[in-house]
Structure formats: structure tokens, C-alpha cells
mmCIF file of C-alpha atoms in Angstrom:
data_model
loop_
_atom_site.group_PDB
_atom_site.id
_atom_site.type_symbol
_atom_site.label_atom_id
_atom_site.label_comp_id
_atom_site.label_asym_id
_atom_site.label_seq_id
_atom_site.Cartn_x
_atom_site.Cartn_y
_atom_site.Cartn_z
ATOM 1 C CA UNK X 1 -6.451 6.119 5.967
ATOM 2 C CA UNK X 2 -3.553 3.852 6.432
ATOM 3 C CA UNK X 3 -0.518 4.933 4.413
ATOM 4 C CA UNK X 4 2.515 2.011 3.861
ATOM 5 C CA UNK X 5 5.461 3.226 2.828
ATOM 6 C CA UNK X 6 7.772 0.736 0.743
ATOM 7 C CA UNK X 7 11.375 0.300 0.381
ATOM 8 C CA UNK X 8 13.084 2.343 -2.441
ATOM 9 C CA UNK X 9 14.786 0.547 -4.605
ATOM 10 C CA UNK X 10 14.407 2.145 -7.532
ATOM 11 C CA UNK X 11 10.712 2.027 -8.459
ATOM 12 C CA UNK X 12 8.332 4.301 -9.862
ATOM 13 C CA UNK X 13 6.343 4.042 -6.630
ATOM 14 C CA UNK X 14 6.927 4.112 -2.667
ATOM 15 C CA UNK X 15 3.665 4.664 -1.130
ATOM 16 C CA UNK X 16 0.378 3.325 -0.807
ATOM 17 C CA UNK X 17 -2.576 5.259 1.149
ATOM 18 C CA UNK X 18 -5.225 2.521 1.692
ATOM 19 C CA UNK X 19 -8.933 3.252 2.838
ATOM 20 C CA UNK X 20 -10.765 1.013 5.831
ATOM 21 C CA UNK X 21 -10.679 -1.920 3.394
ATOM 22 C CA UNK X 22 -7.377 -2.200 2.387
ATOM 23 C CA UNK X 23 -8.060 -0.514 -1.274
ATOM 24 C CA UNK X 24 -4.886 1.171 -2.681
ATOM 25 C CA UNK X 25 -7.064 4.682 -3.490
ATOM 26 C CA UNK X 26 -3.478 6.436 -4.203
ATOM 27 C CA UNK X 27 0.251 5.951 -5.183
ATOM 28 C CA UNK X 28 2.844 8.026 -5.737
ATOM 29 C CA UNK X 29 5.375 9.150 -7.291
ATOM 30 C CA UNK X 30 3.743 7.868 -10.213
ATOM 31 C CA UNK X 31 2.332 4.279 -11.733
ATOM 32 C CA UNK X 32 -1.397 5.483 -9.883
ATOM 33 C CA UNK X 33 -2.903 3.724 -12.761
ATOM 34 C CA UNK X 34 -1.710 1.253 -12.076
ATOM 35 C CA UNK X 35 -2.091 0.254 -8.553
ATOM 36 C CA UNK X 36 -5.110 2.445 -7.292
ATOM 37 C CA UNK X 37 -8.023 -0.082 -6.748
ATOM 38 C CA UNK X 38 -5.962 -3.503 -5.624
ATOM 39 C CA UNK X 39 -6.986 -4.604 -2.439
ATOM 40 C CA UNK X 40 -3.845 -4.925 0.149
ATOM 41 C CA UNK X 41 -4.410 -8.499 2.217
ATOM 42 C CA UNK X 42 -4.148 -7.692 6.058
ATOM 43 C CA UNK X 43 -2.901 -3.988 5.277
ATOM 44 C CA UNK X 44 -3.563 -3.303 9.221
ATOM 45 C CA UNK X 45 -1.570 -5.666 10.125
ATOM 46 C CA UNK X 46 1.858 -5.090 8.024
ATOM 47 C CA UNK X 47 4.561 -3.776 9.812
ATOM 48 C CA UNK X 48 8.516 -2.979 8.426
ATOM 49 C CA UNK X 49 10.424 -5.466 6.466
ATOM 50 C CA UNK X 50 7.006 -7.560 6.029
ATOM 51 C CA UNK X 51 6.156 -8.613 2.318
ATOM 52 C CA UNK X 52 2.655 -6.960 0.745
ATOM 53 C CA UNK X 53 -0.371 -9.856 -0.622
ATOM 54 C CA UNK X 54 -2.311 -7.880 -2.624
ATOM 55 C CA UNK X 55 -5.523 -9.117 -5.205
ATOM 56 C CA UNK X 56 -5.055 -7.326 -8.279
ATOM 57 C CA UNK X 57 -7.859 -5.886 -10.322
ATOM 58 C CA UNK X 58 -8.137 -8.890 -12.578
ATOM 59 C CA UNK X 59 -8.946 -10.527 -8.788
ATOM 60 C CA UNK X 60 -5.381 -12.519 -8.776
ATOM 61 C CA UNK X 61 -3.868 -12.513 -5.417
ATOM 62 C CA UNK X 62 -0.230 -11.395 -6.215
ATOM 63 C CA UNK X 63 2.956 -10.625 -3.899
ATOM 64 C CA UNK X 64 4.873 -7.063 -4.314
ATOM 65 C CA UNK X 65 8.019 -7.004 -5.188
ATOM 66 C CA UNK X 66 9.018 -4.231 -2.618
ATOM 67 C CA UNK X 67 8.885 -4.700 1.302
ATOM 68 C CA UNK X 68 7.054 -2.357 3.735
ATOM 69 C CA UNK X 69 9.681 0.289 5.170
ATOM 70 C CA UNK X 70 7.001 2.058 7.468
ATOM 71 C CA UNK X 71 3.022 2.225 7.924
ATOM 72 C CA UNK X 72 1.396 4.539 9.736
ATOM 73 C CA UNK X 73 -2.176 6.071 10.573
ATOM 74 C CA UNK X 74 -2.643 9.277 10.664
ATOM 75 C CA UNK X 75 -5.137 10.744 13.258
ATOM 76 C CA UNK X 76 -8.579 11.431 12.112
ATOM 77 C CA UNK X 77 -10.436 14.864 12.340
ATOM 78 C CA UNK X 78 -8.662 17.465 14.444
ATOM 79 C CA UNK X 79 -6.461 17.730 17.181
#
């Protein structure tokens, strides 16, 4: 799981958690709805201040309006 954390200015959402492939499979605060399901274009390789490509559900590739502030991985299984 790959979570990217956007800047805040103001929107209903600030985080993405993306799966292996890039699919946004949660948001929050709120607008999950709406984004859970785009695909995020090189999500692996985004790093801060970098701009998010995404391909909507309708399949239109689409730039956010909101720039990466941090992405990380968190570890898998236990520790």
C-alpha cells in the first residue's frame, strides 16, 4: 500500500492509499466517492512538491489540482 499525502489547501481530501497498481482504493477526510477507483500514473515514483496524473473512471487522464506533500510505504506484515 502506498499512501500520498497532498498539500492542504483547503480541500475535502488529503490522502490517497493506492494498491500495487496505482488504484486510489481510499481517501479521506471525505469525497471517497469520488476518487476511490482512479488509477494514479507513476504513483511509485511521486515524490514532494510533484504534480499527480491520474485516469479518471470515465478513463480521461486528468491532473490534480493539489501537489504531493509526502508518500510513503508502510512495511508489510510484521516487524
Amino acid at each position: 500500500m502506498l499512501i500520498i499525502e497532498l498539500e492542504d489547501r483547503g480541500q475535502d481530501f488529503t490522502e490517497w492509499k493506492c494498491d500495487e497498481n496505482g488504484i486510489v482504493v481510499e481517501c479521506s477526510p471525505f469525497q471517497g466517492w469520488l476518487w476511490e477507483g482512479v488509477r494514479v500514473i507513476g504513483a511509485t515514483d511521486l515524490s514532494r512538491g510533484d504534480v499527480v496524473d491520474f485516469v479518471d473512471k470515465q478513463g480521461r487522464l486528468r491532473t490534480l489540482n493539489y501537489r504531493v506533500a509526502r508518500v510513503t510505504q508502510p512495511p508489510v506484515g510484521r516487524l
